[in-house]
XYZ file of C-alpha atoms in Angstrom:
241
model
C 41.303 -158.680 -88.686
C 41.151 -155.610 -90.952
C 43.687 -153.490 -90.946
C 43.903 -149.722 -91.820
C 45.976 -147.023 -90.187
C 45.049 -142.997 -89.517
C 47.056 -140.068 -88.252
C 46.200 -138.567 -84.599
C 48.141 -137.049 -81.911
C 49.408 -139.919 -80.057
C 48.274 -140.507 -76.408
C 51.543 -140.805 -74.416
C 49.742 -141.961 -71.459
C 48.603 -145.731 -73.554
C 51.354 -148.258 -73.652
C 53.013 -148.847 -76.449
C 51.611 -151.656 -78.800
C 54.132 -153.460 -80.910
C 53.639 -153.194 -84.834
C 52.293 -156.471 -86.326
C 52.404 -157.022 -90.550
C 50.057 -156.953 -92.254
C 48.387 -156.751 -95.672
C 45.585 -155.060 -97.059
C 43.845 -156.028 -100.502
C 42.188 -153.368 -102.736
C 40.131 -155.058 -105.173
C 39.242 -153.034 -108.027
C 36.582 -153.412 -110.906
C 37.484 -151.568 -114.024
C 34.134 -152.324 -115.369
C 30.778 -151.172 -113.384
C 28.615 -148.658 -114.730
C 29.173 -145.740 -112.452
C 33.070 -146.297 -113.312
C 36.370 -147.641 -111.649
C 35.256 -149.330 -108.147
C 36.635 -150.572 -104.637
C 35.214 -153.757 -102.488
C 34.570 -151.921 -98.982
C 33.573 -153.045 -95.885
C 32.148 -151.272 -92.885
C 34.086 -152.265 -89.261
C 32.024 -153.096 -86.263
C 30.806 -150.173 -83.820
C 32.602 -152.020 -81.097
C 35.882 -153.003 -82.687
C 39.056 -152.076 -80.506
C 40.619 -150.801 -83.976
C 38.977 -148.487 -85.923
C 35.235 -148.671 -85.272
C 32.798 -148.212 -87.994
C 35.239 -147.430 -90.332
C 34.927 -148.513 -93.846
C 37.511 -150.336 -94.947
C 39.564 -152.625 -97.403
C 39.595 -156.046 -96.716
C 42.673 -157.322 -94.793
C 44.627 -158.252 -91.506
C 47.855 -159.678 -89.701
C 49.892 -161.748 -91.059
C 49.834 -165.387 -89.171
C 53.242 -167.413 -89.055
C 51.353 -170.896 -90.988
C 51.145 -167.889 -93.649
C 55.204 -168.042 -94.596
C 54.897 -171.789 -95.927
C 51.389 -171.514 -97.942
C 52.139 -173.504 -101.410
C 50.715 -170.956 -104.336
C 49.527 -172.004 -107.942
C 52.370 -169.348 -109.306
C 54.586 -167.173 -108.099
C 54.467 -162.639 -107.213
C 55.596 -160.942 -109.838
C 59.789 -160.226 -109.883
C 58.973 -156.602 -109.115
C 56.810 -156.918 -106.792
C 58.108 -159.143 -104.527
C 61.239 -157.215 -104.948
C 59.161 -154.516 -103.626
C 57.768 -155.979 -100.531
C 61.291 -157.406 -99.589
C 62.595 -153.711 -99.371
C 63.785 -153.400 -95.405
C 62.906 -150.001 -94.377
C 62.266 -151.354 -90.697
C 65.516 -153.410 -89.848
C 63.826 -155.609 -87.575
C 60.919 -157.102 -89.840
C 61.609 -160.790 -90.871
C 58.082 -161.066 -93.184
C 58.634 -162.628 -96.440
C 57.082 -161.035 -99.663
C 55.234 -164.398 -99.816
C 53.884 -164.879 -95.891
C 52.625 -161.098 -97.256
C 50.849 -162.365 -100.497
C 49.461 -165.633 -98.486
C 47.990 -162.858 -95.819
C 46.376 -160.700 -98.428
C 44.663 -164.031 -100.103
C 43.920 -165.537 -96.784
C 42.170 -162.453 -95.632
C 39.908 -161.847 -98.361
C 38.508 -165.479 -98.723
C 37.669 -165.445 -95.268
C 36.239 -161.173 -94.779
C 34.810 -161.874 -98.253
C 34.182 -165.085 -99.516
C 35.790 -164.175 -102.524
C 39.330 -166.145 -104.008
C 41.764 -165.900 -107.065
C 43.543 -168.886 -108.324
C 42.963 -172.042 -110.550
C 41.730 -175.678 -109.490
C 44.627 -177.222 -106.768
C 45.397 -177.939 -103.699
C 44.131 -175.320 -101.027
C 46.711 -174.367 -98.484
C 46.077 -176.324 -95.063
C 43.058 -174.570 -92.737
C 41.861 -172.418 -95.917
C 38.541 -173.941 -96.008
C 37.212 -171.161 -98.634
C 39.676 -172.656 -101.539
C 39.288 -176.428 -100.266
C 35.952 -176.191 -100.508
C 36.187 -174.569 -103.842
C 39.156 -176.406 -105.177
C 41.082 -174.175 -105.561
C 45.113 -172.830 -105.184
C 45.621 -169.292 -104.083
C 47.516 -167.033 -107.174
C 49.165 -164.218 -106.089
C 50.994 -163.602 -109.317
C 48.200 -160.558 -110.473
C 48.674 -158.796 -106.958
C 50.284 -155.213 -107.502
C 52.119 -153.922 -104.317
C 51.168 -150.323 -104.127
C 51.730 -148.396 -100.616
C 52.663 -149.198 -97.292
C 51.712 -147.680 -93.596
C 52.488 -148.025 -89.696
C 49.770 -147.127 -87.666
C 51.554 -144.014 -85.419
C 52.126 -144.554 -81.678
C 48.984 -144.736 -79.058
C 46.629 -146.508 -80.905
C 44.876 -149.521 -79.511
C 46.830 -151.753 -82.508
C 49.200 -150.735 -84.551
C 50.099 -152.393 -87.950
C 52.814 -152.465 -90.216
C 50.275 -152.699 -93.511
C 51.031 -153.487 -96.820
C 48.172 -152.459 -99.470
C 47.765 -154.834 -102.348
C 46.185 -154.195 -105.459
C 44.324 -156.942 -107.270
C 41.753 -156.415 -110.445
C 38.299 -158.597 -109.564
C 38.452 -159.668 -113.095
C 41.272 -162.330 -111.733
C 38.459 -163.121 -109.188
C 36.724 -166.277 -109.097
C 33.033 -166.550 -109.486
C 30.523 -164.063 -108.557
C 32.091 -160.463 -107.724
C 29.206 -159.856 -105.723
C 28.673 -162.834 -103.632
C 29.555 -162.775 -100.145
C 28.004 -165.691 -98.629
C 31.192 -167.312 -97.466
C 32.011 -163.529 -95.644
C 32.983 -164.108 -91.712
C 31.124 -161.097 -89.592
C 34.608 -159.068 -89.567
C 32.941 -156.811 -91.957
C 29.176 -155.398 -92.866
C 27.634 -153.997 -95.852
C 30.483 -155.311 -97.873
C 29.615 -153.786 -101.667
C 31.445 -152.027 -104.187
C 32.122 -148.222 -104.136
C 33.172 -146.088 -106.929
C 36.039 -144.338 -106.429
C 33.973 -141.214 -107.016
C 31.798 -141.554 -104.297
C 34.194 -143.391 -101.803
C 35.244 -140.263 -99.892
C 31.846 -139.957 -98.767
C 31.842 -142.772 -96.276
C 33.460 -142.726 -92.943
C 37.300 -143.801 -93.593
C 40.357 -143.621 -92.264
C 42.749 -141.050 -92.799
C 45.298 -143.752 -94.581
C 42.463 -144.908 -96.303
C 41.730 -141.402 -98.180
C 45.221 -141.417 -99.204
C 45.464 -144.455 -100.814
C 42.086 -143.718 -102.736
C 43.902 -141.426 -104.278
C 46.694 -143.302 -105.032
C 44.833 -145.791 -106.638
C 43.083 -143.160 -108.835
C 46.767 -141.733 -109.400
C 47.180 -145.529 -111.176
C 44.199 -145.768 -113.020
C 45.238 -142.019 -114.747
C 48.927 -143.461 -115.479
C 47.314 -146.711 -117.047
C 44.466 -145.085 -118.833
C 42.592 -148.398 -120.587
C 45.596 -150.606 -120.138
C 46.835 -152.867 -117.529
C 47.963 -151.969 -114.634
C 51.126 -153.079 -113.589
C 53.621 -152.434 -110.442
C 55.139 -148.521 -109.638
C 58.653 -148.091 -109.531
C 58.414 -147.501 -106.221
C 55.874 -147.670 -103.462
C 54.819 -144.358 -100.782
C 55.430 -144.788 -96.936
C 54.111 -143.290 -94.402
C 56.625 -144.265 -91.650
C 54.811 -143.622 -88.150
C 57.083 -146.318 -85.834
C 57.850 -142.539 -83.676
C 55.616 -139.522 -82.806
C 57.113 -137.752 -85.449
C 55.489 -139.299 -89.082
C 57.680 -139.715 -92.028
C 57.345 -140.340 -95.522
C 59.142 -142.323 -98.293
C 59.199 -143.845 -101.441
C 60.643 -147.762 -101.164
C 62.345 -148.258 -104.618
């Protein structure tokens, strides 16, 4: 399940859904002719959340997803990050997060990061590739609750990962599920063209705010991370440091 979040007035009338975790992956090529790029995906006309949307690639978190064995570990900082408890009651581990991110991109993609290992039980993308999921290049980046009244609501963590970590052919999506259509990769310059979500806007420009910081070098994780807190009718926003 994809997950992205937008800002409307909420409908008082709609029961309240509770606010699942989740995580989001932003895959971004450094490298394509028309310049930096995002893997986007367009959601399904009749999809409870978000329909037609174009999206990143992402969804809940599932509870098999706290004890998934990695090839190496999330960076110090960014796990450091993701443990940050602005909502008292969450119990999700920085590494159920990472194993949702991974999980969710093999199986809306086709596409995996790690070395040859042992896949992680019921991930038949990285058995069937031999490979161990490596979260270790992931770059934590923003976070968002999807405000009150809306059919689902998420508590989403967006991950950044460069598709040069990727394995095998960027732009093969034969192992994608149907969760997504016309999967292909936008550049950031034309991305605000297609039909997104609010959220999604602002974290386009986030990630365009990192690319200017890094200039031709690596990217690495922000000192802190932007939140837009939307668990009540009336949104907030925050920097977890």
């Amino acid at each position: 399940m994809t997950t992205a979040t937008g800002i409307l007035t909420p409908n008082r009338a709609t029961r309240e859904q509770p606010i699942r975790d989740a995580a989001t992956v932003i895959v971004l090529d450094r490298n394509t002719p028309d310049g930096p790029s995002v893997l986007m995906g367009q959601r399904g006309a009749s999809a409870a959340f978000m329909p037609s949307k174009y999206v990143f690639p992402g969804g809940a978190v599932d509870a098999a997803d706290a004890d998934v064995q990695f090839a190496a570990e999330l960076q110090q900082q960014t796990a450091a990050l993701l443990a940050a408890k602005p909502r008292e009651d969450v119990q999700v581990s920085p590494r159920a997060l990472a194993a949702a991110a991974l999980r969710e991109l093999a199986e809306e993609t086709g596409l995996m990061i790690g070395p040859p290992g042992p896949a992680p039980s019921g991930w038949s993308h990285y058995a069937d590739a031999g490979l161990a999921p490596d979260p270790s290049t992931l770059i934590y980046m923003f976070r968002a609750i999807t405000p009150p009244g809306r059919p689902r609501r998420f508590d989403a963590r967006f991950l950044l990962l460069d598709a040069e970590r990727l394995h095998g052919n960027r732009h093969d999506f034969s192992g994608a599920c149907d969760e997504l259509s016309h999967l292909h990769w936008v550049p950031l310059t034309e991305a605000r063209a297609l039909d997104l979500p609010f959220i999604t806007e602002v974290v386009l420009a986030e990630v365009a705010s990192l690319l200017s910081s890094a200039g031709t070098g690596p990217l690495g994780p922000p000192q802190s991370v932007p939140f837009f807190d939307n668990r009540a009718a009336t949104p907030r926003f925050m920097r977890i440091a």
